[in-house]
Coordinates of C-alpha atoms and ligand atoms in Angstrom, one line a residue:
M1 CA 114.3 142.5 -7.0
S2 CA 116.9 144.7 -6.0
F3 CA 118.0 147.2 -8.6
H4 CA 121.2 147.3 -10.8
R5 CA 123.4 149.9 -9.6
N6 CA 123.9 153.0 -12.5
P7 CA 128.0 153.6 -12.1
I8 CA 127.5 156.3 -15.4
F9 CA 124.2 157.7 -13.2
S10 CA 125.5 158.5 -9.9
R11 CA 129.0 159.5 -11.4
T12 CA 126.2 162.2 -14.0
M13 CA 124.0 163.1 -12.0
T14 CA 124.6 166.5 -11.6
W15 CA 124.6 167.1 -15.0
S16 CA 121.7 165.2 -16.2
F17 CA 119.9 167.1 -13.8
V18 CA 119.7 170.1 -15.1
L19 CA 119.6 167.9 -18.3
L20 CA 116.8 167.1 -17.8
T21 CA 114.7 169.9 -16.6
N22 CA 115.0 171.2 -20.1
F23 CA 112.4 168.6 -20.8
A24 CA 109.4 170.0 -21.0
S25 CA 107.7 166.6 -21.4
G26 CA 108.8 165.5 -17.9
Q27 CA 109.9 163.2 -15.6
F28 CA 112.2 160.1 -16.7
R29 CA 112.7 157.6 -14.5
N30 CA 115.2 155.0 -14.4
L31 CA 115.5 152.5 -16.7
W32 CA 114.8 148.8 -14.4
I33 CA 117.2 146.5 -15.0
P34 CA 116.5 142.5 -13.7
D35 CA 119.3 140.7 -11.7
T36 CA 121.0 137.7 -13.9
L37 CA 121.4 134.4 -12.1
S38 CA 123.8 131.8 -14.0
G39 CA 125.4 128.4 -13.9
T40 CA 123.4 125.3 -14.2
N41 CA 120.2 125.3 -11.2
F42 CA 117.9 127.5 -12.4
N43 CA 114.5 128.3 -9.8
L44 CA 111.9 129.7 -11.2
T45 CA 108.4 131.2 -9.2
L46 CA 106.0 132.5 -10.8
K47 CA 103.4 134.7 -8.6
D48 CA 100.6 137.7 -8.7
T49 CA 102.0 140.8 -7.5
L50 CA 101.9 144.2 -7.5
A51 CA 104.2 146.8 -9.4
Q52 CA 104.5 150.2 -8.3
I53 CA 103.9 151.3 -12.4
R54 CA 103.0 154.7 -12.2
P55 CA 101.7 156.8 -9.3
G56 CA 99.3 156.5 -7.5
N57 CA 97.6 152.9 -7.2
Q58 CA 99.7 149.6 -7.8
T59 CA 99.4 147.6 -10.8
V60 CA 98.2 144.1 -9.6
T61 CA 100.9 142.1 -12.4
S62 CA 102.2 139.2 -12.9
A63 CA 106.3 138.2 -12.2
I64 CA 108.7 136.2 -11.4
N65 CA 110.9 135.4 -8.3
N66 CA 111.7 138.6 -6.7
C67 CA 110.2 140.8 -9.9
S68 CA 107.3 143.2 -9.7
F69 CA 107.2 142.7 -13.4
W70 CA 108.9 140.7 -16.3
G71 CA 111.5 138.3 -14.6
P72 CA 115.6 137.8 -14.1
T73 CA 118.1 137.2 -16.5
L74 CA 118.8 133.5 -17.3
I75 CA 122.6 133.0 -18.2
F76 CA 123.7 130.2 -20.0
K77 CA 126.6 128.5 -21.4
K78 CA 127.2 126.8 -24.4
G79 CA 127.9 123.0 -23.8
D80 CA 126.0 123.3 -19.3
T81 CA 123.8 120.2 -19.4
V82 CA 120.6 123.3 -17.8
N83 CA 118.3 122.3 -14.6
L84 CA 115.0 124.7 -14.4
N85 CA 112.9 124.3 -11.7
V86 CA 109.5 126.4 -12.6
T87 CA 107.2 126.8 -9.4
N88 CA 103.5 128.1 -10.6
K89 CA 102.3 129.9 -7.6
L90 CA 99.9 131.8 -10.2
N91 CA 95.3 131.3 -8.8
D92 CA 96.0 130.3 -12.3
S93 CA 97.7 127.2 -15.3
T94 CA 100.5 128.9 -17.0
T95 CA 103.9 127.3 -19.1
L96 CA 106.8 128.7 -19.9
H97 CA 108.8 127.9 -22.9
W98 CA 112.1 128.7 -24.1
H99 CA 111.7 130.7 -27.0
G100 CA 114.4 129.6 -28.9
M101 CA 115.5 127.0 -27.3
H102 CA 116.4 123.5 -29.2
L103 CA 115.3 121.1 -27.2
P104 CA 113.1 117.9 -26.5
A105 CA 109.6 118.9 -27.1
V106 CA 108.9 117.4 -23.5
M107 CA 110.8 120.6 -22.2
D108 CA 109.6 122.9 -25.1
G109 CA 106.8 124.7 -22.5
G110 CA 104.6 125.0 -24.8
P111 CA 100.7 125.1 -24.8
H112 CA 101.3 121.0 -24.1
Q113 CA 103.4 121.4 -21.1
I114 CA 100.9 123.1 -18.4
I115 CA 101.4 123.5 -15.1
P116 CA 99.2 123.2 -12.8
P117 CA 98.9 126.0 -9.8
N118 CA 101.4 125.5 -6.9
T119 CA 103.4 123.1 -9.2
T120 CA 106.4 122.7 -10.1
W121 CA 108.2 121.5 -12.8
Q122 CA 111.2 120.4 -14.3
P123 CA 112.7 120.4 -18.0
Y124 CA 116.1 120.3 -18.5
W125 CA 118.6 120.4 -21.4
K126 CA 122.2 120.7 -22.9
V127 CA 122.9 124.2 -25.0
T128 CA 123.5 123.9 -27.8
N129 CA 122.6 127.6 -29.0
N130 CA 125.1 129.4 -29.7
A131 CA 125.6 132.9 -28.1
A132 CA 122.5 135.3 -28.4
T133 CA 120.0 136.2 -26.5
Y134 CA 116.9 135.2 -26.4
W135 CA 113.7 134.5 -23.8
Y136 CA 111.2 133.1 -22.2
H137 CA 107.2 133.5 -21.7
P138 CA 103.9 131.9 -21.4
H139 CA 102.4 129.7 -23.8
L140 CA 99.2 128.6 -22.7
H141 CA 96.7 128.4 -25.7
L142 CA 93.6 131.3 -25.3
M143 CA 95.6 132.7 -21.7
T144 CA 99.5 134.0 -23.7
M145 CA 98.4 137.0 -24.6
D146 CA 96.9 138.0 -20.8
Q147 CA 99.5 136.3 -18.7
I148 CA 102.0 138.1 -21.3
T149 CA 100.2 141.2 -20.7
K150 CA 100.6 140.7 -16.2
G151 CA 104.3 140.9 -17.0
L152 CA 105.2 137.2 -17.0
G153 CA 108.1 136.7 -19.4
G154 CA 112.7 137.1 -19.1
L155 CA 115.4 137.6 -21.0
I156 CA 118.2 134.1 -21.6
I157 CA 122.1 134.9 -22.3
V158 CA 123.5 132.2 -23.9
R159 CA 127.3 133.0 -24.2
D160 CA 129.3 130.7 -26.3
S161 CA 133.8 130.1 -26.6
I162 CA 133.1 132.1 -30.4
E163 CA 131.7 135.5 -28.7
S164 CA 133.6 135.1 -25.7
A165 CA 137.0 135.8 -27.5
L166 CA 135.6 138.9 -29.3
P167 CA 136.4 142.5 -28.7
L168 CA 132.6 142.9 -27.7
P169 CA 131.0 145.2 -24.8
R170 CA 129.2 142.5 -22.2
T171 CA 130.0 144.3 -18.9
Y172 CA 125.6 143.6 -17.8
S173 CA 124.2 146.6 -17.3
V174 CA 127.4 148.9 -17.5
D175 CA 127.7 148.3 -21.0
D176 CA 125.8 146.0 -22.1
I177 CA 122.1 147.1 -21.0
P178 CA 119.5 144.3 -22.0
L179 CA 115.5 146.5 -23.1
V180 CA 112.2 145.2 -23.2
L181 CA 110.4 146.7 -25.2
T182 CA 106.3 146.2 -24.9
D183 CA 103.4 148.9 -24.9
R184 CA 100.2 148.7 -22.9
T185 CA 97.4 150.4 -21.9
F186 CA 96.1 152.4 -18.6
A187 CA 92.5 151.9 -17.4
A188 CA 90.8 153.0 -14.2
L189 CA 92.7 153.0 -11.2
N190 CA 96.6 152.1 -13.2
Q191 CA 95.6 148.2 -14.0
F192 CA 95.8 146.6 -17.4
T193 CA 94.3 146.1 -19.5
P194 CA 95.2 142.9 -22.5
R195 CA 95.1 145.0 -25.8
P196 CA 96.5 143.9 -28.7
Y197 CA 98.1 148.3 -28.5
G198 CA 98.7 149.8 -25.6
D199 CA 99.0 153.9 -25.0
S200 CA 102.1 153.7 -23.3
M201 CA 105.4 152.7 -24.2
M202 CA 107.7 150.3 -21.8
V203 CA 111.4 149.5 -21.4
N204 CA 111.9 146.8 -18.7
G205 CA 108.0 147.5 -17.1
T206 CA 109.8 151.0 -16.8
L207 CA 107.8 153.7 -18.5
N208 CA 109.3 156.9 -20.0
P209 CA 112.8 155.8 -19.5
Q210 CA 116.0 157.1 -19.0
Y211 CA 119.8 155.3 -18.7
G212 CA 122.8 156.3 -18.3
I213 CA 125.8 154.8 -20.8
P214 CA 129.7 155.2 -21.1
A215 CA 131.1 156.8 -23.6
Q216 CA 132.6 153.9 -25.7
V217 CA 130.8 151.0 -27.5
V218 CA 128.0 150.2 -25.5
R219 CA 125.8 147.0 -26.6
F220 CA 122.0 146.5 -26.6
R221 CA 120.3 143.1 -26.5
I222 CA 117.0 144.4 -27.8
L223 CA 113.7 142.1 -27.5
D224 CA 109.8 142.9 -29.0
A225 CA 108.1 141.6 -26.3
A226 CA 104.9 143.6 -27.3
I227 CA 101.3 141.9 -28.0
E228 CA 101.6 143.1 -31.4
R229 CA 103.2 146.5 -32.4
S230 CA 106.8 145.8 -34.3
Y231 CA 108.7 149.0 -33.6
N232 CA 111.0 150.9 -36.2
L233 CA 113.7 151.5 -34.6
G234 CA 116.4 154.8 -34.7
F235 CA 118.2 157.1 -32.1
S236 CA 117.2 160.9 -32.1
D237 CA 120.2 162.3 -33.8
N238 CA 119.3 159.7 -37.0
R239 CA 123.0 157.5 -35.9
T240 CA 124.3 154.6 -37.5
F241 CA 124.2 151.8 -35.3
Y242 CA 125.6 148.3 -36.1
V243 CA 123.5 144.7 -36.0
I244 CA 125.6 142.1 -34.3
T245 CA 123.2 139.4 -34.1
S246 CA 119.4 138.0 -35.1
D247 CA 118.0 135.9 -33.3
G248 CA 119.3 132.7 -33.2
G249 CA 123.3 133.8 -33.3
L250 CA 125.8 135.9 -34.4
L251 CA 126.2 137.8 -38.0
N252 CA 129.5 137.3 -39.9
A253 CA 130.1 140.7 -39.0
P254 CA 128.4 144.2 -38.2
V255 CA 125.7 145.8 -40.4
G256 CA 125.1 149.6 -39.7
V257 CA 121.8 150.5 -40.2
T258 CA 119.7 153.7 -39.2
R259 CA 116.4 152.0 -39.2
Y260 CA 115.6 148.6 -37.7
L261 CA 111.7 146.3 -37.6
L262 CA 112.0 144.7 -35.0
S263 CA 108.7 142.5 -34.9
A264 CA 107.3 141.1 -31.7
G265 CA 109.3 137.9 -30.1
E266 CA 112.5 139.5 -32.3
R267 CA 115.5 139.7 -30.8
I268 CA 118.9 141.8 -32.1
E269 CA 121.9 143.0 -30.5
I270 CA 123.0 146.3 -31.7
L271 CA 126.7 148.1 -31.1
V272 CA 126.0 151.9 -30.5
N273 CA 129.1 153.5 -30.6
C274 CA 129.3 156.4 -28.1
T275 CA 132.7 157.6 -28.4
G276 CA 133.8 161.2 -27.2
Q277 CA 130.5 161.6 -26.4
A278 CA 130.0 162.6 -22.6
G279 CA 128.4 165.0 -21.5
S280 CA 125.6 164.6 -24.5
S281 CA 122.6 162.5 -24.6
V282 CA 120.1 160.5 -27.3
D283 CA 117.1 159.2 -27.8
L284 CA 116.4 155.9 -28.5
R285 CA 112.7 156.6 -30.9
A286 CA 110.0 154.3 -33.1
Y287 CA 109.9 155.1 -35.8
N288 CA 106.7 154.0 -36.8
S289 CA 104.8 157.0 -38.8
V290 CA 106.1 155.8 -41.5
L291 CA 104.9 152.1 -41.6
A292 CA 102.4 151.1 -44.1
N293 CA 99.3 150.0 -42.6
S294 CA 99.7 146.4 -43.0
I295 CA 102.9 146.6 -40.5
P296 CA 101.7 145.9 -36.9
G297 CA 102.2 149.5 -35.4
G298 CA 101.5 150.7 -38.7
E299 CA 97.8 150.6 -38.1
N300 CA 96.0 154.1 -37.2
F301 CA 93.1 153.7 -35.1
A302 CA 91.5 156.1 -32.6
T303 CA 89.3 153.7 -31.4
G304 CA 87.9 150.5 -31.3
P305 CA 89.3 147.3 -30.3
F306 CA 92.9 148.3 -31.8
G307 CA 92.9 152.4 -30.9
N308 CA 95.5 152.8 -28.9
A309 CA 97.5 156.3 -29.0
L310 CA 101.5 155.0 -30.2
G311 CA 100.0 154.0 -33.9
K312 CA 101.5 155.1 -37.2
R313 CA 103.9 157.2 -34.7
D314 CA 107.1 158.7 -34.0
F315 CA 107.5 158.1 -30.1
N316 CA 110.1 158.1 -28.0
I317 CA 111.9 154.2 -26.1
L318 CA 114.3 155.2 -23.8
H319 CA 116.6 159.0 -23.4
L320 CA 120.3 157.7 -22.8
V321 CA 122.6 160.1 -21.4
V322 CA 126.5 159.1 -21.8
G323 CA 129.0 159.5 -18.9
A324 CA 132.4 158.9 -18.7
A325 CA 134.0 155.9 -20.2
T326 CA 134.7 152.7 -18.5
A327 CA 138.2 151.3 -17.3
S328 CA 138.2 148.4 -19.4
G329 CA 135.9 149.7 -22.1
I330 CA 135.7 149.0 -25.9
F331 CA 136.3 151.7 -28.8
A332 CA 135.7 150.2 -31.9
I333 CA 133.3 148.3 -33.6
P334 CA 134.6 144.8 -34.4
A335 CA 135.0 144.3 -39.0
S336 CA 134.5 141.6 -38.4
L337 CA 132.0 138.2 -35.8
T338 CA 132.0 134.8 -37.0
A339 CA 131.6 132.7 -39.7
N340 CA 128.5 131.0 -39.6
V341 CA 127.9 127.4 -41.6
F342 CA 124.2 127.9 -42.7
P343 CA 122.2 124.5 -44.4
N344 CA 122.4 124.6 -48.5
P345 CA 119.1 124.7 -50.5
I346 CA 120.8 121.3 -52.1
N347 CA 120.8 119.1 -49.6
A348 CA 116.9 120.1 -48.7
D349 CA 115.4 117.1 -48.3
A350 CA 111.4 118.4 -48.5
T351 CA 110.1 121.4 -49.1
R352 CA 106.9 122.5 -46.9
I353 CA 104.1 124.9 -48.3
I354 CA 103.1 126.7 -45.0
T355 CA 99.4 128.9 -45.8
L356 CA 99.1 132.5 -43.6
S357 CA 95.6 133.6 -44.4
D358 CA 92.7 135.8 -43.4
S359 CA 90.0 133.8 -42.2
T360 CA 87.2 136.6 -42.8
G361 CA 83.7 134.9 -40.5
V362 CA 86.0 132.1 -39.6
P363 CA 84.6 132.0 -35.7
N364 CA 86.9 130.9 -33.0
I365 CA 87.2 131.2 -29.6
L366 CA 87.8 134.7 -28.5
G367 CA 85.6 136.0 -31.6
P368 CA 84.5 136.8 -35.5
N369 CA 87.4 135.8 -37.2
A370 CA 90.5 135.0 -37.6
F371 CA 93.9 134.7 -39.0
I372 CA 94.8 131.3 -39.4
I373 CA 98.6 129.3 -40.9
G374 CA 97.0 126.2 -43.0
H375 CA 93.8 127.3 -43.6
K376 CA 92.7 126.3 -40.4
L377 CA 92.3 127.4 -36.6
F378 CA 95.0 125.9 -34.2
N379 CA 93.0 122.7 -32.7
P380 CA 95.5 121.1 -29.5
G381 CA 94.6 117.9 -30.5
I382 CA 95.4 117.4 -34.0
I383 CA 99.5 117.0 -35.5
N384 CA 99.8 119.4 -38.5
N385 CA 102.7 118.3 -39.5
Q386 CA 105.4 115.7 -39.3
V387 CA 109.1 116.8 -39.6
P388 CA 111.3 113.6 -40.2
I389 CA 114.7 113.0 -37.3
N390 CA 117.4 115.4 -39.1
N391 CA 115.5 116.3 -42.0
T392 CA 117.3 119.5 -44.3
E393 CA 113.5 120.9 -44.6
I394 CA 113.2 124.5 -47.0
W395 CA 109.5 126.2 -45.1
Q396 CA 108.1 128.3 -47.8
L397 CA 104.9 131.0 -46.0
S398 CA 103.1 132.0 -48.5
S399 CA 100.9 135.0 -47.2
T400 CA 97.5 135.8 -49.2
S401 CA 96.4 137.8 -45.7
F402 CA 96.3 141.4 -45.8
F403 CA 98.2 142.1 -42.9
S404 CA 102.1 141.2 -42.0
H405 CA 102.6 138.4 -39.4
P406 CA 105.5 137.5 -37.5
F407 CA 106.1 133.2 -37.7
H408 CA 108.0 131.9 -34.8
I409 CA 109.0 128.0 -34.7
H410 CA 109.9 126.5 -32.7
D411 CA 113.3 124.0 -32.3
V412 CA 114.9 125.0 -34.6
E413 CA 117.1 128.4 -35.9
F414 CA 116.7 128.5 -39.6
Y415 CA 118.5 130.9 -42.0
I416 CA 116.3 133.2 -44.4
L417 CA 116.7 132.0 -48.8
T418 CA 114.2 134.7 -49.3
R419 CA 111.8 136.9 -50.0
N420 CA 109.8 137.2 -52.9
G421 CA 112.2 135.8 -53.9
A422 CA 115.3 138.2 -53.4
V423 CA 118.2 137.5 -51.0
P424 CA 117.4 139.7 -47.4
P425 CA 119.4 142.6 -46.8
S426 CA 122.2 141.3 -44.2
Y427 CA 120.7 142.1 -41.3
E428 CA 118.5 139.1 -41.6
L429 CA 122.1 136.7 -42.9
G430 CA 121.8 135.4 -40.2
W431 CA 120.0 133.0 -37.8
K432 CA 116.6 133.3 -37.1
D433 CA 113.2 132.3 -35.4
V434 CA 110.9 135.0 -36.3
V435 CA 110.3 136.9 -39.1
L436 CA 107.8 138.6 -40.7
V437 CA 106.7 138.1 -43.2
K438 CA 104.4 141.0 -45.1
N439 CA 101.3 141.1 -46.9
G440 CA 101.1 139.2 -49.8
E441 CA 104.7 138.1 -48.9
V442 CA 106.4 135.0 -49.7
V443 CA 109.2 134.1 -47.5
R444 CA 111.0 130.7 -48.1
F445 CA 113.8 130.0 -45.2
I446 CA 116.2 126.3 -44.4
A447 CA 116.6 125.1 -41.1
K448 CA 117.6 121.6 -39.8
F449 CA 115.2 119.3 -37.7
E450 CA 118.1 117.5 -35.4
D451 CA 118.2 115.3 -31.8
Y452 CA 114.9 115.2 -30.7
A453 CA 112.1 112.5 -32.2
D454 CA 109.1 112.3 -30.4
A455 CA 106.2 111.4 -31.3
V456 CA 103.7 112.3 -29.4
H457 CA 104.9 115.9 -28.2
P458 CA 104.7 118.4 -30.5
F459 CA 106.8 121.9 -31.0
M460 CA 104.7 124.6 -32.5
Y461 CA 104.9 127.1 -35.2
H462 CA 102.3 129.8 -34.9
C463 CA 102.5 133.8 -35.2
H464 CA 104.1 136.2 -32.3
I465 CA 101.4 138.3 -32.2
S466 CA 100.1 137.2 -28.8
L467 CA 96.3 137.6 -30.0
H468 CA 96.6 136.0 -33.1
E469 CA 98.1 133.1 -31.9
D470 CA 95.2 132.5 -29.2
E471 CA 93.0 133.5 -31.7
G472 CA 94.2 130.3 -33.6
M473 CA 97.1 131.4 -36.2
M474 CA 99.0 128.1 -34.5
G475 CA 99.8 124.8 -35.9
Q476 CA 102.2 121.8 -34.4
F477 CA 104.9 119.1 -35.9
V478 CA 106.1 116.2 -34.5
V479 CA 109.7 115.4 -35.1
T480 CA 109.3 111.4 -36.0
G481 CA 112.7 108.7 -36.3
T482 CA 114.8 107.1 -34.5
T483 CA 112.9 106.6 -31.0
A484 CA 110.6 103.8 -29.3
I485 CA 107.9 106.6 -28.6
S486 CA 105.0 106.3 -30.5
K487 CA 101.4 107.0 -29.6
K488 CA 100.2 104.4 -27.6
E489 CA 98.9 104.0 -24.0
K490 CA 98.3 100.8 -22.1
T491 CA 98.4 100.4 -18.1
M492 CA 101.1 97.6 -17.2
D493 CA 101.6 96.2 -14.3
N494 CA 104.3 98.1 -12.4
G495 CA 107.8 97.1 -12.8
F496 CA 109.5 99.6 -9.9
S497 CA 109.7 100.2 -6.3
L498 CA 109.8 102.7 -4.2
Q499 CA 112.6 103.8 -1.8
F500 CA 112.4 107.2 0.4
N501 CA 116.2 108.4 1.6
I502 CA 115.1 110.4 4.7
E503 CA 118.4 112.2 5.2
T504 CA 118.1 113.7 1.6
R505 CA 114.8 113.6 1.8
R506 CA 114.8 111.9 -1.7
L507 CA 112.1 109.8 -3.1
F508 CA 114.5 106.7 -5.9
I509 CA 112.2 104.9 -8.0
K510 CA 114.3 101.6 -8.9
F511 CA 113.1 99.4 -11.8
S512 CA 112.8 95.6 -11.9
N513 CA 114.4 95.7 -15.5
P514 CA 117.0 98.0 -15.1
E515 CA 116.6 99.1 -18.6
T516 CA 113.5 100.3 -18.2
K517 CA 114.0 104.2 -18.5
A518 CA 110.5 106.7 -17.6
Y519 CA 109.7 108.8 -20.1
Y520 CA 107.9 111.0 -17.5
V521 CA 106.8 111.1 -13.9
K522 CA 104.1 112.8 -11.8
I523 CA 104.1 113.3 -8.5
N524 CA 99.9 114.1 -7.7
D525 CA 99.0 114.6 -3.8
A526 CA 95.3 112.6 -1.9
L527 CA 93.4 115.0 -4.6
G528 CA 94.9 113.9 -6.8
R529 CA 97.0 117.3 -7.9
T530 CA 100.3 117.1 -9.4
K531 CA 103.0 118.7 -7.5
R532 CA 105.8 117.5 -9.7
M533 CA 106.0 117.3 -13.3
L534 CA 109.6 115.7 -14.7
P535 CA 110.1 115.0 -17.9
R536 CA 112.7 112.0 -18.8
P537 CA 113.9 112.5 -15.0
H538 CA 117.1 111.6 -13.8
L539 CA 116.5 108.7 -11.9
Q540 CA 119.4 107.7 -10.5
D541 CA 119.9 111.2 -8.3
G542 CA 115.9 110.2 -6.6
I543 CA 113.4 112.8 -6.8
D544 CA 113.6 115.8 -4.1
I545 CA 110.6 115.6 -2.4
R546 CA 111.9 118.6 -0.2
G547 CA 108.9 121.0 0.0
L548 CA 106.1 118.2 -0.2
G549 CA 103.7 118.8 3.4
A550 CA 102.8 115.6 4.5
G551 CA 100.3 113.3 3.7
Q552 CA 99.4 110.3 0.7
Y553 CA 101.0 110.8 -2.6
T554 CA 100.8 109.0 -5.5
V555 CA 104.2 107.9 -8.3
Q556 CA 102.4 108.2 -11.3
L557 CA 105.0 107.0 -14.5
T558 CA 104.9 106.5 -17.9
Y559 CA 107.5 104.5 -19.2
D560 CA 110.0 104.7 -22.4
N561 CA 107.0 102.9 -24.2
L562 CA 104.3 105.2 -22.8
Q563 CA 103.0 102.6 -21.3
Q564 CA 101.8 104.2 -18.0
A565 CA 102.6 102.4 -14.6
K566 CA 99.2 102.2 -12.3
P567 CA 99.4 104.9 -9.7
M568 CA 102.1 104.3 -6.7
P569 CA 101.3 105.6 -3.6
F570 CA 103.8 107.2 -0.8
T571 CA 103.4 108.6 2.4
V572 CA 105.8 111.4 3.4
K573 CA 105.7 112.0 7.3
Ligands
C2O601 CU1 108.4 132.9 -28.0 CU2 105.7 129.5 -29.3 O1 106.9 131.2 -28.8
CU602 CU1 109.4 129.7 -29.4
CU603 CU1 99.7 137.7 -37.3

């Protein structure tokens, strides 16, 4: 993946070099910025690779497309239907989850949508999310921590007409800068060890990074992609910065703060006003020394499974060097942003109580103890909750845990009503999909479950500390309702035939009854390995089978009523 040119840096290189030599801690590296992909068709190839993260040996990583760590930033437009081709070239199965997106469960990329090696999965959906920053990452049960540690993931930027009309910085990599925060431990020969807390801070996969920004209002899109750690963000000169989004959209107005505690899975966009500050520099830092022991990152273990060099410390995240302003810069923080309409608790159809607790002594597949949700370890075969379509629900997250957990739910964006009975701080009064539930806390949120009923494919809710999730701190719900989809599987005689267009290399499935719909199509090779996974395929356009080598294949079709057709063979010459 090519590096984004940092125009500010080239302009300010001479004096910033002089400045940098004053730093005893030394050696800054230029922050890597992932390339963007936009449009409505996106090809993502997950692969194992190597990255030169530190001097010496390269680190064995996994990444997407041409990246050596992490993946491209996808730019979606609200209202567009986006088509994703996700090809797994890893040596292991995986899944790819679109964190924060509202979409059908069968497209969600949770633990049930497993993509075997050498298979292409083709989900698509209409983007209905508000403009904000989202992300995508693997979600294979028991393997999420490992696969995220290796570097798999990427950002999604959604744009919409409301956000586009505001005087906000939006020139990617110039005054609109993505920051993916995580930390890693390097074992012998520079290799990653999957651990809950790392010894070294990384931004976009860069250690000890610096970046040049213009002397104007700069927007940072910040994701906590760490396995466990929360970052108590602030600037070295204690300046006020302005939070403009929560996970799933704009706040009504910017909220000025000097610290912001960002937890695993959460995103914020902030504005930093550097107008008139050309020639200065400032550090974005984590002020984690003040965190309680019960907050992820506030623990202070020197050794053991949670031992790390950054626990309960303040440390640098990113060194920022301010250069000349750009010609079309923004120089003021807007007074207001949008007018959100959140669901009213008066209209709630149900209140659900979800407990978060310790389970000391409850063995799970990974170890002797786990944290749990709903008093149970995650069981992929059990649906924990049924939510009727179009329900507006209050979920009451009641923690009896001694530790704090960033709770995340798929399918919906929610609005936090109360924390321990009190209205949350104003920077949390926006659309959210992750909330840090502190030890012993009761958090109530409200959400509406619209559009996508499917009694088969569940959505997940879980702690976004990947270690806790893998250990079983996860549950799943289905949205029930209007569709004909119900759980009965039996094989029926095939009511379809196959046609092949040699020119376009497209395979057409023709139903004898034109009313018939497909729920799922898989194309398997002669050894039974799945090559294509097509949830709810648009069959009228045919299935693109370029890339399938010569040989025998079968079409495995599931009808909309969940009946399975007999596998239908075809040959590629
Ligand atoms: Cu970001 Cu279920 O996860
Ligand atoms: Cu998610
Ligand atoms: Cu947890």
